[in-house]
């Protein structure tokens, strides 16, 4: 039973570019949440997807957008990259409507130069 | 003020020591509380949920004080393998997002 998988594991981009990160949730899970973790900080909630719709959003600008596909996998897109977007991006999967454990992927480490 | 605040750390303790981490949260409507563990350059993993009555899992004991909006984690008989960052996490009443503290780094020394 595969857990949460994210790709790529590492990425280097230049300021102003756009990036797409991908996440496949744990088998049986239908909800995907994305988090940004800067160095030395805890993860910060970006947004959450369920039934292919954004259900909740944290305090992130519109440069951050996402999508969920019918197979529950998800993408995080960041446009007009800034140096400050350098971070570990974590995907967490869970079941909607239940207070169950959220499982995290290993993350994508994005470096913006 | 941050929504979830933790001891800044780092904590460096000898093997066998008892160590306690504290955390406060600002949203009184919060309903679910957790401690996550994060190893260096890895993803966070759930260590334990925290219940109002307090709960224990082996060497780990978690306590919740809703009136004071305070959460604690006690680790007894520390092992080298306990070295990690411990994240205090809160989930709101209707929001299903997790709000993390900045984490407290623990190093258990031989």
mmCIF file of C-alpha atoms in Angstrom:
data_model
loop_
_atom_site.group_PDB
_atom_site.id
_atom_site.type_symbol
_atom_site.label_atom_id
_atom_site.label_comp_id
_atom_site.label_asym_id
_atom_site.label_seq_id
_atom_site.Cartn_x
_atom_site.Cartn_y
_atom_site.Cartn_z
ATOM 1 C CA UNK A 1 0.000 0.000 0.000
ATOM 2 C CA UNK A 2 1.779 3.134 -1.230
ATOM 3 C CA UNK A 3 1.792 6.082 1.077
ATOM 4 C CA UNK A 4 1.716 9.679 -0.066
ATOM 5 C CA UNK A 5 4.106 10.251 -2.950
ATOM 6 C CA UNK A 6 5.377 13.579 -4.186
ATOM 7 C CA UNK A 7 7.397 14.545 -7.213
ATOM 8 C CA UNK A 8 9.933 15.809 -7.855
ATOM 9 C CA UNK A 9 11.944 15.489 -4.637
ATOM 10 C CA UNK A 10 14.175 18.439 -5.426
ATOM 11 C CA UNK A 11 13.829 21.346 -7.805
ATOM 12 C CA UNK A 12 15.825 24.462 -8.619
ATOM 13 C CA UNK A 13 14.087 27.344 -10.358
ATOM 14 C CA UNK A 14 14.929 30.914 -11.260
ATOM 15 C CA UNK A 15 13.073 33.942 -9.962
ATOM 16 C CA UNK A 16 10.028 34.718 -12.074
ATOM 17 C CA UNK A 17 9.601 31.179 -13.330
ATOM 18 C CA UNK A 18 6.637 28.939 -12.696
ATOM 19 C CA UNK A 19 6.685 25.536 -11.014
ATOM 20 C CA UNK A 20 4.311 22.584 -10.714
ATOM 21 C CA UNK A 21 4.569 20.082 -7.881
ATOM 22 C CA UNK A 22 2.662 16.812 -7.821
ATOM 23 C CA UNK A 23 1.147 14.627 -5.134
ATOM 24 C CA UNK A 24 -0.531 11.241 -5.087
ATOM 25 C CA UNK A 25 -2.485 10.602 -1.890
ATOM 26 C CA UNK A 26 -2.440 7.463 0.179
ATOM 27 C CA UNK A 27 -4.677 4.743 -1.203
ATOM 28 C CA UNK A 28 -8.256 5.267 -0.042
ATOM 29 C CA UNK A 29 -7.809 8.947 0.806
ATOM 30 C CA UNK A 30 -9.808 11.618 -0.974
ATOM 31 C CA UNK A 31 -8.505 14.880 0.461
ATOM 32 C CA UNK A 32 -5.203 16.561 -0.278
ATOM 33 C CA UNK A 33 -3.699 19.486 1.599
ATOM 34 C CA UNK A 34 -0.561 21.411 0.737
ATOM 35 C CA UNK A 35 1.854 22.990 3.205
ATOM 36 C CA UNK A 36 4.934 25.173 2.877
ATOM 37 C CA UNK A 37 7.746 24.676 5.371
ATOM 38 C CA UNK A 38 10.491 27.286 5.445
ATOM 39 C CA UNK A 39 13.791 26.406 7.086
ATOM 40 C CA UNK A 40 13.502 26.341 10.854
ATOM 41 C CA UNK A 41 9.730 26.808 10.818
ATOM 42 C CA UNK A 42 6.718 24.563 11.097
ATOM 43 C CA UNK A 43 4.632 23.773 8.015
ATOM 44 C CA UNK A 44 2.129 26.466 6.976
ATOM 45 C CA UNK A 45 -1.184 25.548 5.381
ATOM 46 C CA UNK A 46 -1.558 26.643 1.750
ATOM 47 C CA UNK A 47 -4.856 25.054 0.668
ATOM 48 C CA UNK A 48 -6.928 21.898 0.660
ATOM 49 C CA UNK A 49 -8.695 20.025 -2.113
ATOM 50 C CA UNK A 50 -11.649 17.679 -1.980
ATOM 51 C CA UNK A 51 -13.871 16.572 -4.845
ATOM 52 C CA UNK A 52 -11.657 18.539 -7.225
ATOM 53 C CA UNK A 53 -12.458 21.827 -5.516
ATOM 54 C CA UNK A 54 -10.412 24.083 -3.287
ATOM 55 C CA UNK A 55 -12.170 23.857 0.076
ATOM 56 C CA UNK A 56 -9.969 25.964 2.287
ATOM 57 C CA UNK A 57 -7.106 28.342 1.778
ATOM 58 C CA UNK A 58 -4.436 29.690 4.050
ATOM 59 C CA UNK A 59 -2.795 33.089 3.900
ATOM 60 C CA UNK A 60 -1.007 32.668 0.595
ATOM 61 C CA UNK A 61 -1.180 34.929 -2.488
ATOM 62 C CA UNK A 62 -2.949 34.031 -5.701
ATOM 63 C CA UNK A 63 0.401 33.072 -7.208
ATOM 64 C CA UNK A 64 -0.221 29.783 -5.440
ATOM 65 C CA UNK A 65 -2.875 27.701 -7.146
ATOM 66 C CA UNK A 66 -3.781 24.077 -7.288
ATOM 67 C CA UNK A 67 -5.817 21.377 -8.832
ATOM 68 C CA UNK A 68 -7.192 17.999 -7.891
ATOM 69 C CA UNK A 69 -7.858 15.307 -10.442
ATOM 70 C CA UNK A 70 -10.616 12.646 -10.475
ATOM 71 C CA UNK A 71 -8.123 10.078 -9.172
ATOM 72 C CA UNK A 72 -7.574 12.367 -6.115
ATOM 73 C CA UNK A 73 -4.010 13.281 -7.068
ATOM 74 C CA UNK A 74 -3.168 16.946 -6.887
ATOM 75 C CA UNK A 75 -0.881 19.623 -8.243
ATOM 76 C CA UNK A 76 0.450 22.777 -6.663
ATOM 77 C CA UNK A 77 1.396 25.570 -9.032
ATOM 78 C CA UNK A 78 3.414 28.612 -8.093
ATOM 79 C CA UNK A 79 3.773 31.471 -10.559
ATOM 80 C CA UNK A 80 6.269 34.337 -10.642
ATOM 81 C CA UNK A 81 8.586 32.629 -8.186
ATOM 82 C CA UNK A 82 10.266 34.716 -5.511
ATOM 83 C CA UNK A 83 13.396 33.891 -3.547
ATOM 84 C CA UNK A 84 11.160 33.635 -0.490
ATOM 85 C CA UNK A 85 9.269 30.749 -2.063
ATOM 86 C CA UNK A 86 12.275 28.517 -1.397
ATOM 87 C CA UNK A 87 11.000 25.897 1.028
ATOM 88 C CA UNK A 88 9.954 22.299 1.524
ATOM 89 C CA UNK A 89 6.484 21.772 0.065
ATOM 90 C CA UNK A 90 4.552 19.024 1.795
ATOM 91 C CA UNK A 91 1.452 17.240 0.645
ATOM 92 C CA UNK A 92 -0.820 15.601 3.196
ATOM 93 C CA UNK A 93 -3.653 13.215 2.457
ATOM 94 C CA UNK A 94 -6.619 12.337 4.608
ATOM 95 C CA UNK A 95 -10.266 11.352 4.492
ATOM 96 C CA UNK A 96 -12.792 14.163 4.188
ATOM 97 C CA UNK A 97 -15.281 14.510 7.009
ATOM 98 C CA UNK A 98 -13.419 12.345 9.486
ATOM 99 C CA UNK A 99 -11.017 13.433 12.163
ATOM 100 C CA UNK A 100 -8.420 10.935 11.041
ATOM 101 C CA UNK A 101 -4.685 11.133 10.784
ATOM 102 C CA UNK A 102 -3.194 13.160 7.955
ATOM 103 C CA UNK A 103 -0.295 11.409 6.253
ATOM 104 C CA UNK A 104 2.490 13.487 4.743
ATOM 105 C CA UNK A 105 4.581 12.847 1.688
ATOM 106 C CA UNK A 106 8.328 13.234 1.830
ATOM 107 C CA UNK A 107 8.038 16.691 0.315
ATOM 108 C CA UNK A 108 9.511 18.604 -2.598
ATOM 109 C CA UNK A 109 12.434 20.851 -1.758
ATOM 110 C CA UNK A 110 12.190 23.930 -3.958
ATOM 111 C CA UNK A 111 15.105 26.298 -4.287
ATOM 112 C CA UNK A 112 14.584 29.608 -6.102
ATOM 113 C CA UNK A 113 17.757 31.320 -7.264
ATOM 114 C CA UNK B 1 0.988 36.527 18.014
ATOM 115 C CA UNK B 2 1.437 33.109 16.429
ATOM 116 C CA UNK B 3 -1.524 30.745 16.556
ATOM 117 C CA UNK B 4 0.621 27.976 18.053
ATOM 118 C CA UNK B 5 3.688 28.811 20.110
ATOM 119 C CA UNK B 6 6.291 26.378 21.360
ATOM 120 C CA UNK B 7 9.412 26.441 23.457
ATOM 121 C CA UNK B 8 12.125 27.599 21.069
ATOM 122 C CA UNK B 9 14.689 24.997 22.157
ATOM 123 C CA UNK B 10 17.013 23.442 21.266
ATOM 124 C CA UNK B 11 16.970 20.888 24.051
ATOM 125 C CA UNK B 12 20.136 18.840 24.516
ATOM 126 C CA UNK B 13 19.662 16.080 27.081
ATOM 127 C CA UNK B 14 21.596 12.936 28.088
ATOM 128 C CA UNK B 15 20.229 9.501 27.406
ATOM 129 C CA UNK B 16 17.785 8.433 30.082
ATOM 130 C CA UNK B 17 16.706 11.972 30.923
ATOM 131 C CA UNK B 18 13.140 13.180 31.143
ATOM 132 C CA UNK B 19 12.294 16.155 28.974
ATOM 133 C CA UNK B 20 9.123 18.227 28.668
ATOM 134 C CA UNK B 21 7.904 20.400 25.828
ATOM 135 C CA UNK B 22 5.224 23.036 26.173
ATOM 136 C CA UNK B 23 2.921 24.648 23.682
ATOM 137 C CA UNK B 24 0.158 27.261 23.777
ATOM 138 C CA UNK B 25 -2.515 27.930 21.187
ATOM 139 C CA UNK B 26 -4.597 31.027 20.591
ATOM 140 C CA UNK B 27 -7.786 29.712 18.961
ATOM 141 C CA UNK B 28 -10.120 28.713 21.781
ATOM 142 C CA UNK B 29 -12.373 26.944 19.243
ATOM 143 C CA UNK B 30 -9.647 24.409 18.463
ATOM 144 C CA UNK B 31 -10.902 20.863 18.838
ATOM 145 C CA UNK B 32 -8.085 18.499 17.982
ATOM 146 C CA UNK B 33 -4.529 18.508 19.205
ATOM 147 C CA UNK B 34 -1.480 16.538 18.195
ATOM 148 C CA UNK B 35 2.230 16.137 18.548
ATOM 149 C CA UNK B 36 4.111 15.389 15.355
ATOM 150 C CA UNK B 37 7.716 14.337 15.070
ATOM 151 C CA UNK B 38 9.917 15.459 12.205
ATOM 152 C CA UNK B 39 13.347 14.003 11.573
ATOM 153 C CA UNK B 40 15.932 16.090 9.769
ATOM 154 C CA UNK B 41 14.909 16.707 6.142
ATOM 155 C CA UNK B 42 11.984 14.291 6.438
ATOM 156 C CA UNK B 43 8.223 14.700 6.529
ATOM 157 C CA UNK B 44 6.295 15.187 9.782
ATOM 158 C CA UNK B 45 4.808 12.029 11.270
ATOM 159 C CA UNK B 46 2.097 11.793 13.879
ATOM 160 C CA UNK B 47 3.550 10.956 17.277
ATOM 161 C CA UNK B 48 0.320 11.058 19.240
ATOM 162 C CA UNK B 49 -3.010 12.768 19.547
ATOM 163 C CA UNK B 50 -3.677 14.749 22.722
ATOM 164 C CA UNK B 51 -6.882 14.247 24.682
ATOM 165 C CA UNK B 52 -8.429 16.332 27.431
ATOM 166 C CA UNK B 53 -7.955 13.559 29.952
ATOM 167 C CA UNK B 54 -4.298 13.231 29.083
ATOM 168 C CA UNK B 55 -2.883 10.187 27.378
ATOM 169 C CA UNK B 56 0.194 8.048 27.443
ATOM 170 C CA UNK B 57 1.956 5.973 24.817
ATOM 171 C CA UNK B 58 4.899 4.119 26.250
ATOM 172 C CA UNK B 59 7.499 6.682 27.302
ATOM 173 C CA UNK B 60 5.449 9.578 25.939
ATOM 174 C CA UNK B 61 2.753 11.428 27.880
ATOM 175 C CA UNK B 62 0.647 14.251 26.452
ATOM 176 C CA UNK B 63 -1.508 16.651 28.421
ATOM 177 C CA UNK B 64 -4.082 19.229 27.379
ATOM 178 C CA UNK B 65 -5.400 22.125 29.439
ATOM 179 C CA UNK B 66 -8.249 23.727 27.518
ATOM 180 C CA UNK B 67 -8.790 26.494 30.073
ATOM 181 C CA UNK B 68 -5.187 27.638 29.710
ATOM 182 C CA UNK B 69 -4.971 26.631 26.055
ATOM 183 C CA UNK B 70 -1.827 24.722 26.862
ATOM 184 C CA UNK B 71 -0.458 21.429 25.564
ATOM 185 C CA UNK B 72 2.511 19.480 26.844
ATOM 186 C CA UNK B 73 4.585 16.462 25.885
ATOM 187 C CA UNK B 74 6.712 14.545 28.361
ATOM 188 C CA UNK B 75 9.346 12.082 27.198
ATOM 189 C CA UNK B 76 10.741 9.742 29.833
ATOM 190 C CA UNK B 77 13.938 7.706 29.608
ATOM 191 C CA UNK B 78 15.103 9.511 26.470
ATOM 192 C CA UNK B 79 16.713 7.443 23.743
ATOM 193 C CA UNK B 80 19.176 8.541 21.075
ATOM 194 C CA UNK B 81 16.450 7.762 18.540
ATOM 195 C CA UNK B 82 14.198 10.401 20.113
ATOM 196 C CA UNK B 83 16.408 13.112 18.591
ATOM 197 C CA UNK B 84 14.133 15.032 16.251
ATOM 198 C CA UNK B 85 12.016 18.168 16.021
ATOM 199 C CA UNK B 86 8.704 17.956 17.864
ATOM 200 C CA UNK B 87 5.840 19.932 16.387
ATOM 201 C CA UNK B 88 2.779 20.988 18.350
ATOM 202 C CA UNK B 89 -0.249 20.908 16.048
ATOM 203 C CA UNK B 90 -3.809 22.158 16.397
ATOM 204 C CA UNK B 91 -6.867 21.560 14.225
ATOM 205 C CA UNK B 92 -9.780 23.999 14.320
ATOM 206 C CA UNK B 93 -13.446 23.177 14.938
ATOM 207 C CA UNK B 94 -14.568 23.444 11.334
ATOM 208 C CA UNK B 95 -11.337 24.025 9.522
ATOM 209 C CA UNK B 96 -9.598 20.816 8.620
ATOM 210 C CA UNK B 97 -6.283 22.494 8.242
ATOM 211 C CA UNK B 98 -3.502 21.732 10.648
ATOM 212 C CA UNK B 99 -1.797 24.675 12.331
ATOM 213 C CA UNK B 100 1.771 23.898 13.350
ATOM 214 C CA UNK B 101 4.050 25.455 15.875
ATOM 215 C CA UNK B 102 7.614 26.212 14.831
ATOM 216 C CA UNK B 103 8.858 23.052 16.476
ATOM 217 C CA UNK B 104 11.265 22.267 19.267
ATOM 218 C CA UNK B 105 14.498 20.533 18.436
ATOM 219 C CA UNK B 106 15.581 17.724 20.750
ATOM 220 C CA UNK B 107 19.013 16.149 20.733
ATOM 221 C CA UNK B 108 19.611 13.192 23.021
ATOM 222 C CA UNK B 109 23.297 12.818 23.789
ATOM 223 C CA UNK B 110 25.084 9.519 24.535
#
